Amino acid sequence: MTKQINMDQQLVYRFGGGRADGSQEMKNLLGGKGANLAEMAGHPELQLPVPPGFTITTDTCNAYYEAGRHFPAKLEDEVMAALERIEELTGKTYGNVNNPLLLSVRSGARQSMPGMMDTVLNLGLNDETVQGLIAQTNDPRFAYDAYRRLIMMYADVVMEKAAGIPPVQGKGIRKLLDEHLEGIKKARGFELDTELTEADLRQIVAHFKAIVKREIGEPFPEDPMAQLWGGIGAVFDSWNGKRAKEYRRIEGLPDEWGTAVNVQAMVFGNMGKDCATGVAFTRNPGTGEHKFYGEFLFNAQGEDVVAGIRTPQPINEASKNTQSENLQTLEEVMPEIYAQLNNYQQQLEAHYKDMQDLEFTIEKGKLYILQTRTGKRNGTAAVRMAAEMYQEGMIDRPTALMRVNPNQLTELLLPRLDAMAERAATPIAKGLPAGPGGAMGKAVFSSEKAVELRQAGENVILVREETSPEDVDGMYHAAAVLTAKGGMTSHAALVTRGWGKCCIVGCNGLDINEAEGYFTTPDGAKVKEGDYISLNGATGKVYLGSMPVVDVDLADNDAYQTLMALVDETKVLGVRANAESPADAANALRFGAEGVGLFRTEHMFYGKGSEKPLYLLRKMILSANRKERRAALKELFGYIKSDIKKTLAVMNGKPVTIRLLDPPLHEFVPHDRQRLEELAEELAVDVSILEKRVLALHENNPMLGHRGVRLGISYPEITETQVRAILEAAAELNMEGRQALPEIMIPVTCSRNELQDQEKIVKCIYKEVCASLGVDEIPYLFGTMIETPRAALRSGPMAEIAQFFSFGTNDLTQMSFGFSRDDIGGFLPIYLEKGILVNDPFQVLDRRGVGELVRLAVERGRAQRPGLKTGICGEHGGEPQSVAFCHRIGLDYVSCSPFRVPIARLAAAQAAIQHPRQ
């Protein structure tokens, strides 16, 4: 069965000889590699020395899968016609015994997926054509080296992986062949493949064939055409290989893209001392420096450069490192070839207007360009290249802004593990990368120990099964947090992300024994309390031992400052920060926040300096009546006001959205006997009475229980105290000549009546504060947090009262899906693997469900109140796709953790470029 393809649809596109059927604009059809080969070979301004070949389209890949892994009927004729064209251009014939043409088959998706799909080189060799290759080159050793490479790659890629044959005893055919090769080298006393003789390689070829027949049950195919079609099918099959699927999931690439197949005449860098192969970048991919950078090997094929068997040589002085500083450069050894290569790289960067990653081969003193593609780069390099190319006039402002993935900015903002040290280490475990940056420290298993050791000057990493609010002090003092349970929006993730602290959660392979102070890894390694570990919060990798941590300084990063200036000239959507303290607010300003989108009043009861206010809060919670409650709140008032005033002062006129007390009260009271006894003694109450009061606070489902606005309605004095603190703090700052603009936000509302009830309290307190301080006016806004589906649906009536909506998308997601964000670890990975969900909805805003509720609420709210201010303050506010959605539906701002503010700013600018607002 084959897919019905339009007979007029071209499946094969040729390139070479100064001509090409395709161009770089055809990336979706020809894949990135195929489109660039066509561009280099055929564009009048380039016409570089590209070995001739042809590209089979991505549409053909999709047709292949839809037809149950069968090729479309018309493909064979087009392939044979294109093959004849290669034969004409090279003067060789594929499968010819006397003058054989050899081919490579490579993958090529529309976006580079380096190393994720398969390649086969030297197709066309068999026991007869190898003699023709010897006659062509007069080099039997080279011919048999090429032959053994083909057998190894073909058996691995085509005969085992594409055929779905599982490795025997964990060893794939390539591993078995490698072991045999190493055994022969060891027996001969050789270290390098290049020391093997012709006789050795003849023997290896024979042995390889026997091993393939024995292990796979099929002989290596001698028919060159069978090899070619096997290679083409294997590349298509590798599109759905494990590596490729996982890479697409991580990068968010669609499965339906498919891969192209590129078939190209072989050129050889392993025919002697006047041959070489290498990889080069038009700018340094690690630093972004505008210097030609690359490595090469003499007498080698392309796979040897990346295999690490031999130390590559630098192409020039700028490419030298500690391993290659004493090696000769290509510029020194082959100056004319280097000059050609340097000229080509300049042409390519000028033509593509971006940093290029190119592969080259030198065969008998002749230079060939095998491929060019947009080069992968880290965040530091991406920002520098974009800024400098803009300053050079190579690219315009929108292009510069679109060049940097917003998430790459994370690498510039936080301390990170030293890259060289990390490359030399092997991770002992891997979890979810919940908090960015890198950290190292001694493993500790309790919050108390974390505080104790940190106060003694030690760097610590808090290791827990999962964290709770009572761990916050330890989390604050720790350099990083590692948990075995929890997802990307678990307690540990949310708290540490807000602090810009490194955190890895959901490290399921760890077996943590908190009582005895150790954990074991999936491989059985035991890490005890006091042992050093290092965490990479960007990748989720955990390492044993202490790694250096590298700091960053954005003030001195001219490229970053240039790029962010362009960002602010372009974006329309405002970006605020979620801040819990004056220090957070100062950080937010440093990263370019335009206000505070979420200040949680309850966070003053956690962490450093919280002992007294937490005691007073517990005293209020456990009060027997309103009189006692008011007395406790009166004592607590000064702490609340001080905290709010300090944050308003830091923001100095920028809006600060202050959410009134939200969590259920039971979260703040101790539940273990010892702490209850201590609190009973402090409150001069019998512990049995205290236990009854604590028990009365228990709820079966606190998420949907007595929290948020419900607390303010049940206990109006709680709202009164907070509002008075906010308005007095703002008024005092204004009287001192400062500016303050608080926005009072009522959480977890679902009706107009709730808002009306709380608004009455606010207006009453407002009059009292104005009178007591002798002021005519205190600027403030009154609004609500939309975090229930009903609130979104009833947003019209609610906007009659509320002056602003802030969407709490964490809870709105939780209530819309019916997923507990702390308990999704058991099923979400399966949902993602099976494609039931494309993304974790707590990381990327669900536009079709939750996003539709947000859009509807904005629409209905503004129909009632045209000037309604709207924003989001969930963790989605710092996620680029979610930011783009917020721009498109017309929100005024997003709010996120301070360390994600630059990411949100760049994402907002990119959204403005891609979706200009009318």
Short mmCIF file of C-alpha atoms in Angstrom, two decimals, residues 612-613 615-617 619-620 628-640 683 721:
data_model
loop_
_atom_site.label_atom_id
_atom_site.label_comp_id
_atom_site.label_asym_id
_atom_site.label_seq_id
_atom_site.Cartn_x
_atom_site.Cartn_y
_atom_site.Cartn_z
CA LYS A 612 7.60 36.85 65.73
CA PRO A 613 5.02 37.60 62.99
CA TYR A 615 3.78 33.54 66.32
CA LEU A 616 1.31 36.44 66.22
CA LEU A 617 -0.43 34.98 63.17
CA LYS A 619 -2.12 33.50 67.99
CA MET A 620 -4.73 35.16 65.75
CA GLU A 628 -8.93 37.82 70.87
CA ARG A 629 -8.50 37.80 67.09
CA ARG A 630 -8.60 41.61 66.86
CA ALA A 631 -6.06 41.87 69.68
CA ALA A 632 -3.67 39.51 67.89
CA LEU A 633 -4.15 41.36 64.59
CA LYS A 634 -3.38 44.65 66.32
CA GLU A 635 -0.02 43.23 67.42
CA LEU A 636 0.58 41.85 63.94
CA PHE A 637 -0.36 45.08 62.15
CA GLY A 638 3.06 46.74 62.46
CA TYR A 639 4.85 43.82 60.81
CA ILE A 640 2.41 43.71 57.88
CA LEU A 683 -0.12 31.38 74.40
CA THR A 721 -6.00 44.90 59.10
#
